Short mmCIF file of C-alpha atoms in Angstrom, two decimals:
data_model
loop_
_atom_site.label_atom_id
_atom_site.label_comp_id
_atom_site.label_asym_id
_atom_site.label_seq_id
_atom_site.Cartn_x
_atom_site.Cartn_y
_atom_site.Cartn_z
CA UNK L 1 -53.11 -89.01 -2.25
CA UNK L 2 -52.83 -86.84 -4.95
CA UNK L 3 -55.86 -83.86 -5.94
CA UNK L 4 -56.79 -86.13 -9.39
CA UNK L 5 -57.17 -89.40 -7.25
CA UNK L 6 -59.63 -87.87 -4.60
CA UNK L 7 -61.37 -86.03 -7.89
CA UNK L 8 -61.38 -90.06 -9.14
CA UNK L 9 -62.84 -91.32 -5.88
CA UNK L 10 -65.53 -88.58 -5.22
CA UNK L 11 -66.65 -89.21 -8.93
CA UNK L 12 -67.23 -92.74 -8.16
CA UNK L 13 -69.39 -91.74 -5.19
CA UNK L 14 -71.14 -89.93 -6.57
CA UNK L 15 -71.55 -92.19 -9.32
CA UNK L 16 -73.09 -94.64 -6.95
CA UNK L 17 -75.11 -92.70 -4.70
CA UNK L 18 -76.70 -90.29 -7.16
CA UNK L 19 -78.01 -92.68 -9.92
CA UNK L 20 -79.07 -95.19 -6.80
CA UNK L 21 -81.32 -92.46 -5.69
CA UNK L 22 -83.34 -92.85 -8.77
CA UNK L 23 -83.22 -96.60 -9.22
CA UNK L 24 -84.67 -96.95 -5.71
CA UNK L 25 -87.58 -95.04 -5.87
CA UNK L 26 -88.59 -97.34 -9.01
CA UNK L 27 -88.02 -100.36 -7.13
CA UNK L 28 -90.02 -99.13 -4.49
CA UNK L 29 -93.07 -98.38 -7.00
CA UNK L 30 -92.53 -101.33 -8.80
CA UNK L 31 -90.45 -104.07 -6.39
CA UNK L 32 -88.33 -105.83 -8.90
CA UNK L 33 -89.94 -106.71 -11.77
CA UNK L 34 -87.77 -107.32 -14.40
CA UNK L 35 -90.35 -107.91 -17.27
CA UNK L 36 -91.31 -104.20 -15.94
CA UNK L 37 -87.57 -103.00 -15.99
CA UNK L 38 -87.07 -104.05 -19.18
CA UNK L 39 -90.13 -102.50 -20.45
CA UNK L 40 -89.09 -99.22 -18.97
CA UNK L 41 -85.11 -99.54 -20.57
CA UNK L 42 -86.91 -99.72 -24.07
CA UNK L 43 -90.31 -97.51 -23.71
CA UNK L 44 -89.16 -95.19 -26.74
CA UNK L 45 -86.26 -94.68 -29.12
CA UNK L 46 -84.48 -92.50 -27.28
CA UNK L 47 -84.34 -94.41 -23.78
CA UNK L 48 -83.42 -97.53 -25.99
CA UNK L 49 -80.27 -95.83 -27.84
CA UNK L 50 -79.41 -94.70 -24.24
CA UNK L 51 -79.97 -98.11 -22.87
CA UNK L 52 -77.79 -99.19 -25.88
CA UNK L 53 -75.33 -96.63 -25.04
CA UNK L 54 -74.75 -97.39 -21.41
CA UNK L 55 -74.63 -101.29 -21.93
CA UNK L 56 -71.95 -101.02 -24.87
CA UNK L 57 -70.16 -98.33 -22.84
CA UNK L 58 -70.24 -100.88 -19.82
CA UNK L 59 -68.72 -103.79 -22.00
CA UNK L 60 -66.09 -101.52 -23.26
CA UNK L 61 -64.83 -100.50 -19.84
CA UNK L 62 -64.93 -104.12 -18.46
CA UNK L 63 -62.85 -105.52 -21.56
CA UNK L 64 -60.34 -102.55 -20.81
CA UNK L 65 -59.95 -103.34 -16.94
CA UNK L 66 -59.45 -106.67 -17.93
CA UNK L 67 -56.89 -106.23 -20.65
CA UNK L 68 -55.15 -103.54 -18.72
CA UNK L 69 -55.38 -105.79 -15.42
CA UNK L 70 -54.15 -108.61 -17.38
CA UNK L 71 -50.92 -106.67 -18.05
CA UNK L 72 -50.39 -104.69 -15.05
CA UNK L 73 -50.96 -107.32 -12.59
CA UNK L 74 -52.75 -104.38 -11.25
CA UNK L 75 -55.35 -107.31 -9.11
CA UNK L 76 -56.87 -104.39 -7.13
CA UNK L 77 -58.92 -102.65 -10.00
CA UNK L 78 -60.68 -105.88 -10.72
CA UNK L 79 -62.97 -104.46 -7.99
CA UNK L 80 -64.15 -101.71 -11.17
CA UNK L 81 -66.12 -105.12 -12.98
CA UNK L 82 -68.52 -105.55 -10.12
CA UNK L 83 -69.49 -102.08 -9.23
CA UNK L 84 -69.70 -101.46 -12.80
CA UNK L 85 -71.69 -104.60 -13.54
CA UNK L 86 -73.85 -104.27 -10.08
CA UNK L 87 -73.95 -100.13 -9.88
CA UNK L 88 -73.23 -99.12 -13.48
CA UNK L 89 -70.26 -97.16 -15.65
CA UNK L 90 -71.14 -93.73 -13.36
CA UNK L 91 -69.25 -95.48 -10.88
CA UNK L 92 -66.96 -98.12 -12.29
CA UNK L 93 -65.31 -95.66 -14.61
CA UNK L 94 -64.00 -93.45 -12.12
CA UNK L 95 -63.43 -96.19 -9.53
CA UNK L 96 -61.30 -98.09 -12.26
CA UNK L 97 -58.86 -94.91 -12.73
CA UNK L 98 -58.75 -94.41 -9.20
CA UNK L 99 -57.56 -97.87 -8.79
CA UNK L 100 -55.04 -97.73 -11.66
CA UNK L 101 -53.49 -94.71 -10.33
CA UNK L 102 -52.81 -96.02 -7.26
CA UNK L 103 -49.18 -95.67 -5.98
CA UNK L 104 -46.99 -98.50 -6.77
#
């Protein structure tokens, strides 16, 4: 496996574990309350642009994978949509390009 692949894979690691951290310790002060999480996602301008930010960022990235997947035939990195949908773009991004570099 080549040295940009493992940088790839620990990126999307981290990408998951690091940002899961934080959205834990709000669900355990605050269970999952959506009208709640919501709230919190637009509580000033600056968390809302952010909000904004990551959400347009995450639709960008899925319409790549798909576009790219739909080319490639590359079946594998269609694994990027969920954790990018369920974990966010801090670990879909880098799990995408590890996928797509793959050996084939």
């Amino acid at each position: 496996m080549s040295s940009l692949r493992i940088v790839y894979l620990l990126l999307a690691i981290w990408g998951a574990v690091h940002p899961m951290l934080y959205f834990h310790g709000w669900l355990a002060a605050h269970q999952f309350d959506l009208t709640t999480l919501l709230a919190a996602w637009t509580a000033n301008d600056a968390v809302t642009g952010l909000s904004l930010d990551l959400v347009i960022s995450a639709i960008a990235l899925i319409v790549w994978i798909l576009a790219e997947v739909a080319v490639r035939r590359n079946f594998g990195a269609l694994w990027a949509v969920p954790a990018t949908l369920f974990i966010g773009v801090s670990c879909g991004l880098p799990l995408y390009l590890f996928l797509r570099t793959r050996p084939v």
